[in-house]
mmCIF file of C-alpha atoms in Angstrom:
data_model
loop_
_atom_site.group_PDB
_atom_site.id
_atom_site.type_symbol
_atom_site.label_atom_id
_atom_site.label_comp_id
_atom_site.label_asym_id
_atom_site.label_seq_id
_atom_site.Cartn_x
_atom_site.Cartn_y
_atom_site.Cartn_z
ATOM 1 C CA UNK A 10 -11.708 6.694 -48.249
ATOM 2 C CA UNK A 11 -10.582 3.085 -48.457
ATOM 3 C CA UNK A 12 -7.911 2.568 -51.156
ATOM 4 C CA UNK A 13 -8.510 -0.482 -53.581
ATOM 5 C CA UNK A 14 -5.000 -0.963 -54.488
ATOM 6 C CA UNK A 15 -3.399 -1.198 -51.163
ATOM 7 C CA UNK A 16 -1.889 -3.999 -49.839
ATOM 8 C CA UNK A 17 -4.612 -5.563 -47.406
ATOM 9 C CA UNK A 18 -6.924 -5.381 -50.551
ATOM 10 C CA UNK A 19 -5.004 -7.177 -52.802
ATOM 11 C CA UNK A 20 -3.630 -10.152 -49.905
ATOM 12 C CA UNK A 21 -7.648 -10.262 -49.611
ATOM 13 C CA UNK A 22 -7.951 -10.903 -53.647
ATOM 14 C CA UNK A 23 -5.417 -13.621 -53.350
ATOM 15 C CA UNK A 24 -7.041 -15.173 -49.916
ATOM 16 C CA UNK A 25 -10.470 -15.279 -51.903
ATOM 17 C CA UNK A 26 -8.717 -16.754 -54.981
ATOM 18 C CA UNK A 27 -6.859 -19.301 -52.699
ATOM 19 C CA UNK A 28 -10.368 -20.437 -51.237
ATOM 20 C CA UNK A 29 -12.225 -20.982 -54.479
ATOM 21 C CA UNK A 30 -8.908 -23.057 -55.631
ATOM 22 C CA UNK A 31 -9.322 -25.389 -52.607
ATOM 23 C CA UNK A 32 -12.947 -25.357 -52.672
ATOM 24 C CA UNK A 33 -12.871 -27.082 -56.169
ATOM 25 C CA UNK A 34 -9.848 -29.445 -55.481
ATOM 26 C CA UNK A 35 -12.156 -31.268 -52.141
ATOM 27 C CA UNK A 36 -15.096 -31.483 -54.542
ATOM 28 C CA UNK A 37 -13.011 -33.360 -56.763
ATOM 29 C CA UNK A 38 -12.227 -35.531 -53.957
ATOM 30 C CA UNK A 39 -8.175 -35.341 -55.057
ATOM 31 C CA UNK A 40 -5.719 -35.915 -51.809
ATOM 32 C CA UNK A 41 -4.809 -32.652 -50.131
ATOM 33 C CA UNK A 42 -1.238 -31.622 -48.926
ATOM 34 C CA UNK A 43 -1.438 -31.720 -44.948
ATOM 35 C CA UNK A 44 -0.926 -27.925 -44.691
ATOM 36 C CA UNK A 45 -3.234 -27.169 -47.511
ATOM 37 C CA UNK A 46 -6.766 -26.893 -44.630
ATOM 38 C CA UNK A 47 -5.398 -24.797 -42.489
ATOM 39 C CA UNK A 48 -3.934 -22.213 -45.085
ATOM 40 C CA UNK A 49 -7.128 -22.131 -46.548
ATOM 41 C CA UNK A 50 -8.687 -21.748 -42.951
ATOM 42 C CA UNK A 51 -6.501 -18.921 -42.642
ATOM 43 C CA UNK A 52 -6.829 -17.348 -45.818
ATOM 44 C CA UNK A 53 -10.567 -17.438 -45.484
ATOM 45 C CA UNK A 54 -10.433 -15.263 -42.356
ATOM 46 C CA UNK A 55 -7.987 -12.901 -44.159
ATOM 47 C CA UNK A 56 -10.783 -12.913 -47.143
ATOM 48 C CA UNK A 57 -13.614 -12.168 -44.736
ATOM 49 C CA UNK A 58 -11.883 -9.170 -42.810
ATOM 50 C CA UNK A 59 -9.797 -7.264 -44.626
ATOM 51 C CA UNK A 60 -10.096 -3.930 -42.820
ATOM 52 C CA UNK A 61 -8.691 -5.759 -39.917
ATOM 53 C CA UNK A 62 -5.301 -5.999 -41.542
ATOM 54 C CA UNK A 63 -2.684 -3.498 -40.573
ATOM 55 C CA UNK A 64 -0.720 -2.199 -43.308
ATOM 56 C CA UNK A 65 1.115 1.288 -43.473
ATOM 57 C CA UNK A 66 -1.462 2.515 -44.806
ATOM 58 C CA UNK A 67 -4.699 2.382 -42.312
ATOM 59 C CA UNK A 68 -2.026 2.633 -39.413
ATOM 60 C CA UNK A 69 -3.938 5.478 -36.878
ATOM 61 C CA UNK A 70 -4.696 5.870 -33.311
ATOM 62 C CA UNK A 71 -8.740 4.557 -32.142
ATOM 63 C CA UNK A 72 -11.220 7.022 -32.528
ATOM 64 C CA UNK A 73 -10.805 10.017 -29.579
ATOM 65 C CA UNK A 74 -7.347 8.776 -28.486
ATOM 66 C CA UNK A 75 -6.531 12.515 -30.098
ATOM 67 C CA UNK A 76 -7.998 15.686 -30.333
ATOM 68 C CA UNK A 77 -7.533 18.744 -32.457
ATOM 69 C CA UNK A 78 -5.421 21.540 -30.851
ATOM 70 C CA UNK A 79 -7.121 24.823 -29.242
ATOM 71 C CA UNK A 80 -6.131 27.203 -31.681
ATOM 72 C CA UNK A 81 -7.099 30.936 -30.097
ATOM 73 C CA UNK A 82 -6.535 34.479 -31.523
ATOM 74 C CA UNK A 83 -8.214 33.402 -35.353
ATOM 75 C CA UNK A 84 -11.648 35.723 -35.096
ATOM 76 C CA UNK A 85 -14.337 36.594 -33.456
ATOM 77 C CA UNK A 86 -16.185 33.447 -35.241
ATOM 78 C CA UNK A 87 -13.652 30.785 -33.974
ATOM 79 C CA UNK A 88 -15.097 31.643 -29.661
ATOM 80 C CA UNK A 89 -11.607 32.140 -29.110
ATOM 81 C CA UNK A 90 -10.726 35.205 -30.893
ATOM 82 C CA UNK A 91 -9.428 39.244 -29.233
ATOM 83 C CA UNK A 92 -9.113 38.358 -26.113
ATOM 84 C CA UNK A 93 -8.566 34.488 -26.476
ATOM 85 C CA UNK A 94 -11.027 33.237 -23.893
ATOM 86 C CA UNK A 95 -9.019 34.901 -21.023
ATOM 87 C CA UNK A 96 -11.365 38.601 -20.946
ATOM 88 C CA UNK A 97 -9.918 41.809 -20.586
ATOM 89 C CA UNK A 98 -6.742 42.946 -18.518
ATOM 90 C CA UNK A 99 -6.263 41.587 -15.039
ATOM 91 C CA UNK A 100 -3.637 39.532 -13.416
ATOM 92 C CA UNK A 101 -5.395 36.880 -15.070
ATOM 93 C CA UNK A 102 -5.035 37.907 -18.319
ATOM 94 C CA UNK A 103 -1.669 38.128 -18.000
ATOM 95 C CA UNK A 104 1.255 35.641 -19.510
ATOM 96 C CA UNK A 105 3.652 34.247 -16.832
ATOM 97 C CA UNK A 106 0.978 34.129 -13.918
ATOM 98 C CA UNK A 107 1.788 31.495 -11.196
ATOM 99 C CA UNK A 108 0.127 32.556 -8.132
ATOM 100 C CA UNK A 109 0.498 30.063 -4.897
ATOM 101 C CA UNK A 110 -2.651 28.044 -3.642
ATOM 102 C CA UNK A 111 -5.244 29.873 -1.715
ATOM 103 C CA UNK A 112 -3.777 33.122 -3.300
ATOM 104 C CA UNK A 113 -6.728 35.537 -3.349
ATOM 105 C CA UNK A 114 -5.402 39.067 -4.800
ATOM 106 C CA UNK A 115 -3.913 40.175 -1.872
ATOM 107 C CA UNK A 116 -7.144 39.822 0.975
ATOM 108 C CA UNK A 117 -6.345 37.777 3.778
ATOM 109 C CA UNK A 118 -6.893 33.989 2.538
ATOM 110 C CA UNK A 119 -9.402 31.770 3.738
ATOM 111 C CA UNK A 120 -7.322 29.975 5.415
ATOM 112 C CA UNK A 121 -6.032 32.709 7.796
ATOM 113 C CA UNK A 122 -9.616 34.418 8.067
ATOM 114 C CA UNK A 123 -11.113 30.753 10.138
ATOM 115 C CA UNK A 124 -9.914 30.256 13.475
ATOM 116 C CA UNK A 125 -7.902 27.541 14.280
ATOM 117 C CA UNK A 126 -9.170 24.368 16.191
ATOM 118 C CA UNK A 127 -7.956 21.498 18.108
ATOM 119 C CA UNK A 128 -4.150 21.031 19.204
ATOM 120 C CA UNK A 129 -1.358 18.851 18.611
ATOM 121 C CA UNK A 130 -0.803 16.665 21.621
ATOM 122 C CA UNK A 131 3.095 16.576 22.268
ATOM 123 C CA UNK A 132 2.863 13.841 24.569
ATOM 124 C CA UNK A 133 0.781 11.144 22.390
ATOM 125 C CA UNK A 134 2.373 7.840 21.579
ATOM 126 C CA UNK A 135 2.541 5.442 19.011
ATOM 127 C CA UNK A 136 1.634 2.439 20.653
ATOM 128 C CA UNK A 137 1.907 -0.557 18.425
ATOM 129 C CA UNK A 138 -0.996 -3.375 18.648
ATOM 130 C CA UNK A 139 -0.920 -7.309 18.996
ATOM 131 C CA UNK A 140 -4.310 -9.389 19.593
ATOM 132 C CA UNK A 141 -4.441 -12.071 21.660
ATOM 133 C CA UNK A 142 -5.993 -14.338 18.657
ATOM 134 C CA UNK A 143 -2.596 -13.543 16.854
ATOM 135 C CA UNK A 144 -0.607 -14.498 20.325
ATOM 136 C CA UNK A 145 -2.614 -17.605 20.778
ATOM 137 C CA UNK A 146 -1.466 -17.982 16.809
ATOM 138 C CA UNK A 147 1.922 -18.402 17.196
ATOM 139 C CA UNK A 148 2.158 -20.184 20.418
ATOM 140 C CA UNK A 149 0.196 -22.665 18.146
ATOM 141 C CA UNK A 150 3.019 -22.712 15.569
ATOM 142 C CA UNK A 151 5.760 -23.144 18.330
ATOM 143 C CA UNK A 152 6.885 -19.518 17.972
ATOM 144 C CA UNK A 153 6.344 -18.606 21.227
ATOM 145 C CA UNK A 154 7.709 -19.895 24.518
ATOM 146 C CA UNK A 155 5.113 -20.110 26.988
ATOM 147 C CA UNK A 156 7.681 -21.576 29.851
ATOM 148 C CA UNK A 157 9.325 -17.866 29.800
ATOM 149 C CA UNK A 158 7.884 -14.416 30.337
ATOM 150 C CA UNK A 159 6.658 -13.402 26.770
ATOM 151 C CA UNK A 160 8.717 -9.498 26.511
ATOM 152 C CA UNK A 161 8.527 -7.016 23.739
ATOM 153 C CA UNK A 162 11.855 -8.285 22.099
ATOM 154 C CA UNK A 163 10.323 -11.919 22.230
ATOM 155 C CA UNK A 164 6.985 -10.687 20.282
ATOM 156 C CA UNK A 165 9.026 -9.080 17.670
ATOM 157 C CA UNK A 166 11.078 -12.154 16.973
ATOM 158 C CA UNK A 167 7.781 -13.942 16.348
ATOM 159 C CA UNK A 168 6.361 -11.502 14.042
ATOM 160 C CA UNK A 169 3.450 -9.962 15.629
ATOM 161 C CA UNK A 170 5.309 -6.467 15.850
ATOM 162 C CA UNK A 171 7.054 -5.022 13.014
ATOM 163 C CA UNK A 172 10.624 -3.450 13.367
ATOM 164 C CA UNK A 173 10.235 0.677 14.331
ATOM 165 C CA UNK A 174 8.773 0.679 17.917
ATOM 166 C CA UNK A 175 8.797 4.360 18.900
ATOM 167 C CA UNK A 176 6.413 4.116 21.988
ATOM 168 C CA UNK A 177 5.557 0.220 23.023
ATOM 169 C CA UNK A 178 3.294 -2.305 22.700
ATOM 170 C CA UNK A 179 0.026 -2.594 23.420
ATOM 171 C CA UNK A 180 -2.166 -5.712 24.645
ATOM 172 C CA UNK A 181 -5.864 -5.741 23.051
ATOM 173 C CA UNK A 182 -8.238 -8.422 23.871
ATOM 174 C CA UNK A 183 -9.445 -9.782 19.828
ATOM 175 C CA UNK A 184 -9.976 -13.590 20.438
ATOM 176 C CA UNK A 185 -10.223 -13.079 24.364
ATOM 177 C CA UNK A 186 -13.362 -15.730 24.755
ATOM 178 C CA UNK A 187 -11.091 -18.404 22.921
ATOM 179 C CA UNK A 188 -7.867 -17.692 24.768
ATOM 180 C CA UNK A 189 -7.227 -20.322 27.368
ATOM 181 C CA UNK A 190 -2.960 -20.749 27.050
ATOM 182 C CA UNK A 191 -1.949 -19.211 30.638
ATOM 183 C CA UNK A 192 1.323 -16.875 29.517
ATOM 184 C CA UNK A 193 3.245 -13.940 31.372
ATOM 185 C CA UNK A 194 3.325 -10.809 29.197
ATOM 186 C CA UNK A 195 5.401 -7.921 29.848
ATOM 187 C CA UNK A 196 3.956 -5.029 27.278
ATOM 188 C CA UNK A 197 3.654 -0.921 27.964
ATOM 189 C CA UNK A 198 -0.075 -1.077 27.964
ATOM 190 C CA UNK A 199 -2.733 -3.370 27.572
ATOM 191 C CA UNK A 200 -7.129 -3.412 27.617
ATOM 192 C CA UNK A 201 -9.583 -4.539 30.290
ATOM 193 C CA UNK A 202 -10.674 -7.463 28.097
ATOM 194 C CA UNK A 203 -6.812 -8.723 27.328
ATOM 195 C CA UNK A 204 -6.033 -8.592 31.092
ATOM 196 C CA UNK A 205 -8.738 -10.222 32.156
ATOM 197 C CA UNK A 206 -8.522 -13.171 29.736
ATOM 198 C CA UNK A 207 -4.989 -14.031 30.141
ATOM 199 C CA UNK A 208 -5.713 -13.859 34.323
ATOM 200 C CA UNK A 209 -8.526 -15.636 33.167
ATOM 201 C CA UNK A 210 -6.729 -18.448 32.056
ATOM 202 C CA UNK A 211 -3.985 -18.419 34.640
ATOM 203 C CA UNK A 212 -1.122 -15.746 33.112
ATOM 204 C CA UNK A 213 -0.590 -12.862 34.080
ATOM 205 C CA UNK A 214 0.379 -9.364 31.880
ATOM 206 C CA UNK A 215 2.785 -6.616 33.510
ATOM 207 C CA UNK A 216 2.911 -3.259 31.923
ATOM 208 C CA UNK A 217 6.629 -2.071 32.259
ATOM 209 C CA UNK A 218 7.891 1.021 31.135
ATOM 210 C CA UNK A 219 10.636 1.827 28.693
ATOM 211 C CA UNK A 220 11.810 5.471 27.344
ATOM 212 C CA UNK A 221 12.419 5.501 23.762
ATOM 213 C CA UNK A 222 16.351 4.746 24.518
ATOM 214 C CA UNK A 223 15.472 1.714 26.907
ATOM 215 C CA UNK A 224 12.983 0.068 23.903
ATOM 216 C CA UNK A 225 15.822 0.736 21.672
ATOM 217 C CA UNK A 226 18.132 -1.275 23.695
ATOM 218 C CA UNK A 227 15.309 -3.850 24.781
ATOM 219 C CA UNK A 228 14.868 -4.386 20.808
ATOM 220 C CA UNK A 229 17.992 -4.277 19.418
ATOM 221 C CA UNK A 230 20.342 -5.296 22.621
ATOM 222 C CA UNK A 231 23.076 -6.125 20.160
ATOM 223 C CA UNK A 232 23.017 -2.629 18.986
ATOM 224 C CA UNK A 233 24.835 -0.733 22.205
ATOM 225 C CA UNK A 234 28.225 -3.615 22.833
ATOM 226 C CA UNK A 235 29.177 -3.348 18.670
ATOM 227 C CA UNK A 236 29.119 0.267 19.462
ATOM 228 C CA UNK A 237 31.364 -0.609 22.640
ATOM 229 C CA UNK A 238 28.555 1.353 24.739
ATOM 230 C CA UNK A 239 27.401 0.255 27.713
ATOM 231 C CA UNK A 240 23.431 -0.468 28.004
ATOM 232 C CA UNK A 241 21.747 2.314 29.536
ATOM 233 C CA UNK A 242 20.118 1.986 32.887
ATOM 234 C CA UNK A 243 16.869 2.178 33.379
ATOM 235 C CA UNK A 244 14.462 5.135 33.420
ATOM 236 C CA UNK A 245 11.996 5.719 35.676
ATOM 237 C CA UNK A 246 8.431 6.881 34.527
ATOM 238 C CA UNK A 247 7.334 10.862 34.860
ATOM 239 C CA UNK A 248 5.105 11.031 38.237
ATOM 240 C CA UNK A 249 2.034 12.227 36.057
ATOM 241 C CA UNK A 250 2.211 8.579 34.162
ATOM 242 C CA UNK A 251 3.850 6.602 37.101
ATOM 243 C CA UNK A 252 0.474 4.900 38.161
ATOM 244 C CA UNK A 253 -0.133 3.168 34.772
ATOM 245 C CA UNK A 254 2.746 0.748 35.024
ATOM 246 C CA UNK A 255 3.551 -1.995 37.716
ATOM 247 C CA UNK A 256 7.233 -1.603 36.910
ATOM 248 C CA UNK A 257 10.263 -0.269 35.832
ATOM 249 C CA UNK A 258 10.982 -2.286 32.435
ATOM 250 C CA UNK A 259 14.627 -3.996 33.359
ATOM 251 C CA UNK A 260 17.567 -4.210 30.680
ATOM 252 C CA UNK A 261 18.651 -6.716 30.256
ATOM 253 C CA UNK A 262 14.796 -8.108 31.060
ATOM 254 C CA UNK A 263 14.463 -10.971 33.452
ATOM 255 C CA UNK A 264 13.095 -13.832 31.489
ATOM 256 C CA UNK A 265 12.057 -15.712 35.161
ATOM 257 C CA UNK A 266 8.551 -16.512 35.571
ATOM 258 C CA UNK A 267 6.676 -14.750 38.143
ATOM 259 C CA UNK A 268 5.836 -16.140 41.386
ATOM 260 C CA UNK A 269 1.959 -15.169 41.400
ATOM 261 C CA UNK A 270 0.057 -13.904 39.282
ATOM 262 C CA UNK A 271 -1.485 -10.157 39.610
#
């Protein structure tokens, strides 16, 4: 019920009364104060809207922001009375009931009644990707050194890798058909389409191999002399993976440009 003394009401009263005063003083043509139009602007908006004032009180949330409370155990005409919408006994009926997920009374769960499929493969890597549109990128910007062999460490300092490197790098062939810089890569692995553009256009790409401890000090070669550690020599790839790489990756790598290219 809207209250006709509170304060909105009465500023509205005033607004109106305002308006009517201002009306009659232009059609008496007398000079206005400066500040007199747009008080009466404002007080005829104030006139025209009054529920849109907030005062204390017709402070409240918007319709359906809140909702009554469920109120169970008040009789049998409530929906929610006896039993308060939980039925009778059981573990469900029960206060305090916290079962885990996929608890099912004590059968065996679904989850342990399906076989299992598929396998984790222990020996996967994490091979991180660079394009050759993105290489071709930064040679444009001057990031890259095309008069030196173009190593894992050297892509990272340009960008194109980001900072955790668990397995290598890998060579993929996005922008092959517009790739005509020749460049020497040295990466783990690299596509068909990659190595034949960069051949294509008179580099070459060798796929070296690094363990985990060799990338680390191929990375971060700074890392092992602060430590006052020597850097650790070279490992050689398993025999089952030996025929995927051309070489051994070298630490410190050789930045010297290949004589031919593969």
């Amino acid at each position: 019920m809207r209250c006709e003394n509170s304060l909105a009401h009465r500023l509205c009263e005033v607004a109106a009364t305002c308006c009517r005063s201002a009306r009659l003083l232009e059609c008496t043509q007398c000079a206005l104060p400066p500040w007199l139009p747009q008080t009466v602007r404002l007080l005829r908006t104030l006139s025209k809207a009054p529920e849109q004032l907030v005062a204390l009180n017709n402070l409240r949330d918007n319709p359906g922001a809140t909702h009554s409370p469920k109120r169970v155990g008040r009789g049998t005409g409530s929906g929610l009375g006896k039993t308060s919408g939980r039925g009778h006994k059981g573990q469900k009926a029960r206060t305090g009931r916290s079962p885990k997920l996929g608890f099912e009374g004590g059968q065996t769960p679904l989850r342990l009644r399906i076989g299992k499929r598929g396998f984790t493969n222990p020996f996967q890597k994490d091979l991180l990707t660079v394009n050759l549109d993105a290489v071709s990128k930064r040679i444009q910007q001057g990031r890259l050194d095309t008069s030196s062999v173009i190593t894992m460490q050297t892509l990272r300092e340009a960008g194109l890798i980001g900072k955790k490197v668990s397995s290598g790098v890998k060579l993929l062939g996005r922008g092959a058909t517009s790739f005509l810089t020749p460049v020497h890569l040295q990466v783990s692995e690299t596509s068909k389409s990659a190595q034949q553009a960069v051949e294509k256009a008179g580099g070459s790409v060798t796929t070296v191999y690094y363990n985990q401890l060799g990338l680390r000090a191929l990375l971060t070669p700074d890392f092992f002399p602060e430590k006052g550690r020597q850097l650790p020599r070279p490992a050689k790839p398993p025999a089952k993976i030996a025929e995927r790489y051309d070489q051994i990756g070298e630490l410190p790598p050789s930045m010297s440009m290949p004589t031919q290219t593969q």
